[in-house]
Short mmCIF file of C-alpha atoms in Angstrom, two decimals:
data_model
loop_
_atom_site.label_atom_id
_atom_site.label_comp_id
_atom_site.label_asym_id
_atom_site.label_seq_id
_atom_site.Cartn_x
_atom_site.Cartn_y
_atom_site.Cartn_z
CA UNK A 1088 -49.45 -9.21 -10.10
CA UNK A 1089 -50.22 -6.01 -7.66
CA UNK A 1090 -47.10 -5.93 -5.75
CA UNK A 1091 -48.17 -3.12 -3.60
CA UNK A 1092 -51.83 -2.28 -3.03
CA UNK A 1093 -53.62 0.34 -1.70
CA UNK A 1094 -57.40 -0.92 -1.51
CA UNK A 1095 -58.84 2.27 -0.66
CA UNK A 1096 -59.37 4.56 -3.81
CA UNK A 1097 -60.67 7.72 -1.96
CA UNK A 1098 -61.37 8.97 1.58
CA UNK A 1099 -63.01 11.84 2.85
CA UNK A 1100 -61.92 13.55 6.38
CA UNK A 1101 -63.20 16.33 7.93
CA UNK A 1102 -60.70 19.28 8.37
CA UNK A 1103 -58.99 19.24 11.54
CA UNK A 1104 -59.04 15.42 11.60
CA UNK A 1105 -56.73 12.43 11.42
CA UNK A 1106 -56.22 11.04 7.90
CA UNK A 1107 -55.29 7.37 7.80
CA UNK A 1108 -54.33 5.99 4.21
CA UNK A 1109 -53.30 2.57 3.57
CA UNK A 1110 -50.83 0.37 1.65
CA UNK A 1111 -50.31 -3.87 1.59
CA UNK A 1112 -47.38 -5.25 -0.37
CA UNK A 1113 -46.68 -9.21 -1.18
CA UNK A 1114 -43.14 -8.89 -1.77
CA UNK A 1115 -41.18 -9.85 1.14
CA UNK A 1116 -38.24 -8.44 -0.20
CA UNK A 1117 -39.37 -5.06 -0.36
CA UNK A 1118 -37.11 -3.00 2.19
CA UNK A 1119 -37.76 0.75 1.67
CA UNK A 1120 -41.15 2.00 1.50
CA UNK A 1121 -41.96 6.09 0.14
CA UNK A 1122 -45.14 8.31 0.38
CA UNK A 1123 -45.79 10.36 -2.64
CA UNK A 1124 -48.33 13.24 -3.14
CA UNK A 1125 -49.75 14.20 -6.43
CA UNK A 1126 -52.01 17.29 -7.66
CA UNK A 1127 -53.83 17.19 -10.48
CA UNK A 1128 -51.77 18.23 -13.40
CA UNK A 1129 -48.76 17.92 -11.93
CA UNK A 1130 -46.08 15.31 -11.47
CA UNK A 1131 -45.83 13.37 -7.72
CA UNK A 1132 -43.89 14.90 -5.02
CA UNK A 1133 -41.94 12.91 -2.34
CA UNK A 1134 -43.65 13.04 0.87
CA UNK A 1135 -42.26 10.60 3.58
CA UNK A 1136 -40.48 7.29 3.75
CA UNK A 1137 -39.54 4.42 6.19
CA UNK A 1138 -36.91 1.84 5.90
CA UNK A 1139 -37.72 -1.63 7.24
CA UNK A 1140 -35.56 -1.39 9.97
CA UNK A 1141 -37.63 1.09 11.39
CA UNK A 1142 -41.55 0.44 12.57
CA UNK A 1143 -42.21 4.35 12.91
CA UNK A 1144 -41.20 7.30 10.88
CA UNK A 1145 -42.51 10.93 11.70
CA UNK A 1146 -42.19 14.06 9.50
CA UNK A 1147 -44.49 17.17 10.87
CA UNK A 1148 -47.85 16.18 10.17
CA UNK A 1149 -47.09 13.08 8.78
CA UNK A 1150 -46.23 9.82 10.37
CA UNK A 1151 -45.69 6.71 8.62
CA UNK A 1152 -45.78 3.09 10.40
CA UNK A 1153 -44.88 -0.03 9.18
CA UNK A 1154 -45.93 -3.65 10.14
CA UNK A 1155 -43.23 -6.07 8.15
CA UNK A 1156 -45.09 -9.30 9.86
CA UNK A 1157 -48.27 -7.99 8.14
CA UNK A 1158 -46.84 -6.55 5.34
CA UNK A 1159 -48.95 -3.48 5.63
CA UNK A 1160 -47.94 0.33 6.38
CA UNK A 1161 -49.88 3.03 7.08
CA UNK A 1162 -49.50 7.18 6.73
CA UNK A 1163 -51.13 9.26 9.23
CA UNK A 1164 -51.95 12.67 8.59
CA UNK A 1165 -52.80 15.09 12.12
CA UNK A 1166 -54.46 17.47 11.92
CA UNK A 1167 -55.58 17.38 8.27
CA UNK A 1168 -56.41 20.52 6.24
CA UNK A 1169 -57.53 21.14 2.72
CA UNK A 1170 -54.44 21.60 1.47
CA UNK A 1171 -53.75 17.78 1.58
CA UNK A 1172 -56.24 16.87 -0.78
CA UNK A 1173 -54.30 14.97 -3.45
CA UNK A 1174 -53.96 11.45 -4.78
CA UNK A 1175 -50.99 9.62 -1.99
CA UNK A 1176 -49.35 6.79 -3.93
CA UNK A 1177 -47.39 4.41 -2.06
CA UNK A 1178 -44.18 2.96 -3.16
CA UNK A 1179 -41.90 0.09 -2.30
CA UNK A 1180 -38.02 -0.81 -3.82
CA UNK A 1181 -36.09 -3.47 -2.60
CA UNK A 1182 -32.00 -3.52 -2.57
CA UNK A 1183 -31.62 0.32 -2.45
CA UNK A 1184 -30.98 0.68 -6.10
CA UNK A 1185 -33.68 -1.21 -7.36
CA UNK A 1186 -36.51 0.23 -9.41
CA UNK A 1187 -39.85 1.33 -7.57
CA UNK A 1188 -43.08 0.11 -7.27
CA UNK A 1189 -46.14 2.17 -7.33
CA UNK A 1190 -49.57 1.27 -5.47
CA UNK A 1191 -52.74 2.52 -7.27
CA UNK A 1192 -53.12 5.54 -5.43
CA UNK A 1193 -55.40 6.77 -2.92
CA UNK A 1194 -57.65 10.17 -3.54
CA UNK A 1195 -57.65 11.95 -0.26
CA UNK A 1196 -60.52 14.61 0.24
CA UNK A 1197 -60.23 17.07 3.52
CA UNK A 1198 -63.40 19.05 3.95
CA UNK A 1199 -63.28 22.30 5.42
CA UNK B 1442 -33.90 25.34 -10.85
CA UNK B 1443 -35.98 23.51 -13.58
CA UNK B 1444 -35.91 20.26 -12.13
CA UNK B 1445 -37.01 17.62 -14.18
CA UNK B 1446 -38.62 19.05 -17.32
CA UNK B 1447 -40.85 17.14 -20.04
CA UNK B 1448 -41.96 17.84 -23.09
CA UNK B 1449 -44.68 18.29 -24.59
CA UNK B 1450 -47.31 18.71 -22.02
CA UNK B 1451 -50.34 17.42 -24.25
CA UNK B 1452 -50.25 15.47 -27.56
CA UNK B 1453 -53.22 13.75 -30.13
CA UNK B 1454 -51.66 11.02 -31.83
CA UNK B 1455 -53.15 8.76 -34.89
CA UNK B 1456 -52.94 5.02 -34.75
CA UNK B 1457 -49.89 4.08 -36.32
CA UNK B 1458 -47.93 7.70 -35.52
CA UNK B 1459 -44.62 7.94 -33.83
CA UNK B 1460 -43.36 10.17 -31.28
CA UNK B 1461 -41.19 10.74 -28.92
CA UNK B 1462 -41.46 12.74 -25.31
CA UNK B 1463 -38.84 14.53 -23.74
CA UNK B 1464 -37.29 13.96 -20.59
CA UNK B 1465 -34.44 16.52 -19.54
CA UNK B 1466 -32.97 17.12 -15.80
CA UNK B 1467 -30.31 19.37 -14.55
CA UNK B 1468 -29.66 17.93 -11.46
CA UNK B 1469 -26.88 15.77 -12.56
CA UNK B 1470 -29.05 12.41 -11.22
CA UNK B 1471 -27.61 8.88 -12.45
CA UNK B 1472 -31.02 7.45 -12.50
CA UNK B 1473 -34.29 8.34 -14.27
CA UNK B 1474 -37.24 6.39 -15.57
CA UNK B 1475 -39.97 6.69 -17.19
CA UNK B 1476 -44.00 5.92 -15.61
CA UNK B 1477 -47.15 5.92 -17.10
CA UNK B 1478 -50.45 6.57 -15.28
CA UNK B 1479 -53.67 5.15 -16.06
CA UNK B 1480 -57.08 5.49 -13.85
CA UNK B 1481 -57.08 2.01 -11.11
CA UNK B 1482 -53.58 1.24 -12.08
CA UNK B 1483 -51.24 3.56 -10.39
CA UNK B 1484 -48.12 4.61 -12.15
CA UNK B 1485 -46.37 1.41 -13.69
CA UNK B 1486 -42.60 1.69 -14.75
CA UNK B 1487 -42.07 1.41 -18.34
CA UNK B 1488 -38.17 1.84 -18.68
CA UNK B 1489 -35.37 2.67 -16.70
CA UNK B 1490 -31.73 3.79 -16.83
CA UNK B 1491 -28.81 3.58 -13.96
CA UNK B 1492 -26.96 5.83 -15.86
CA UNK B 1493 -25.92 6.83 -19.51
CA UNK B 1494 -25.61 3.89 -21.87
CA UNK B 1495 -27.55 1.62 -19.86
CA UNK B 1496 -31.15 1.07 -19.71
CA UNK B 1497 -33.48 -1.73 -18.94
CA UNK B 1498 -37.19 -2.89 -19.37
CA UNK B 1499 -39.75 -2.27 -16.49
CA UNK B 1500 -43.24 -3.52 -16.15
CA UNK B 1501 -45.11 -2.17 -19.56
CA UNK B 1502 -42.05 -1.97 -21.92
CA UNK B 1503 -43.79 -3.15 -24.94
CA UNK B 1504 -44.50 -0.50 -27.65
CA UNK B 1505 -42.14 2.05 -26.34
CA UNK B 1506 -38.19 2.26 -26.56
CA UNK B 1507 -35.46 4.40 -24.77
CA UNK B 1508 -32.19 5.67 -25.00
CA UNK B 1509 -29.62 7.49 -22.35
CA UNK B 1510 -26.82 9.00 -24.54
CA UNK B 1511 -26.34 11.66 -22.20
CA UNK B 1512 -26.97 11.93 -18.13
CA UNK B 1513 -29.64 14.78 -18.36
CA UNK B 1514 -31.58 13.47 -20.99
CA UNK B 1515 -33.67 9.99 -21.13
CA UNK B 1516 -36.20 10.19 -24.25
CA UNK B 1517 -39.12 7.82 -24.46
CA UNK B 1518 -40.34 6.88 -28.06
CA UNK B 1519 -43.13 5.23 -29.20
CA UNK B 1520 -42.78 3.03 -31.91
CA UNK B 1521 -46.32 2.74 -33.60
CA UNK B 1522 -48.85 4.22 -31.52
CA UNK B 1523 -51.93 2.38 -30.36
CA UNK B 1524 -55.40 3.75 -28.76
CA UNK B 1525 -54.25 1.48 -25.43
CA UNK B 1526 -51.39 3.84 -25.40
CA UNK B 1527 -53.47 6.71 -24.10
CA UNK B 1528 -52.18 7.64 -20.87
CA UNK B 1529 -50.45 10.12 -19.12
CA UNK B 1530 -46.62 9.80 -18.65
CA UNK B 1531 -43.90 10.85 -16.57
CA UNK B 1532 -40.43 11.10 -16.27
CA UNK B 1533 -38.69 10.99 -12.94
CA UNK B 1534 -34.84 11.27 -11.60
CA UNK B 1535 -33.16 9.81 -8.49
CA UNK B 1536 -29.75 10.84 -7.40
CA UNK B 1537 -27.22 8.13 -6.87
CA UNK B 1538 -27.33 6.04 -3.45
CA UNK B 1539 -29.07 4.04 -1.73
CA UNK B 1540 -32.95 4.52 -1.04
CA UNK B 1541 -32.95 8.12 -2.56
CA UNK B 1542 -36.41 9.34 -3.55
CA UNK B 1543 -37.46 10.21 -7.09
CA UNK B 1544 -38.38 13.86 -8.52
CA UNK B 1545 -40.92 13.76 -11.16
CA UNK B 1546 -41.58 16.11 -14.11
CA UNK B 1547 -44.86 17.78 -14.51
CA UNK B 1548 -46.29 14.70 -17.38
CA UNK B 1549 -47.17 14.22 -20.59
CA UNK B 1550 -50.69 13.91 -21.41
CA UNK B 1551 -51.04 11.31 -24.63
CA UNK B 1552 -54.10 10.74 -26.21
CA UNK B 1553 -54.05 7.63 -29.66
CA UNK B 1554 -56.95 8.31 -31.58
#
């Protein structure tokens, strides 16, 4: 039972344009959501997070939007840069101290 | 600052062999976890620990064993390796506190033949 789903395995975007990565979840108990970025042969690194009490969190070129009623979140990257090419994992947790559930990942390619 | 260190980086095992994947962190984090990454499956939690002496199972614990005798170390043991355990393994640690983010090691690529 995949509680966190990233339905697009891959995405290609032109440099300078917006990248939108989507994530859906099924567990209504999730109250904290994170995005991680992973380059080949490296471990994932934390990118941005959002609490369920918010619907938007912004950090530079990265913005995460949360739609609780739809159980959907998205990561926007504007403008996209070639260095953003990586696999992006959506993750969710409940209760603050509980284990984190990851999605299957979306491979983003930013074309120069 | 080393962060989370995993050894070895690569390993080939024969079916039935046992081995231990090492994980050490120098950030004094209470929470540590082991994940495996497989194509199309994302990162799946194997075992986790909320402090020295305390461990619990994740989503896919079968065939793996863990212990946490110190805050720094969280080794993952494969009891009798199977080809289905061919994967990339990541160790992660998180600081104590509400909704903290995880720091990952660079991974161990394990092949079981």
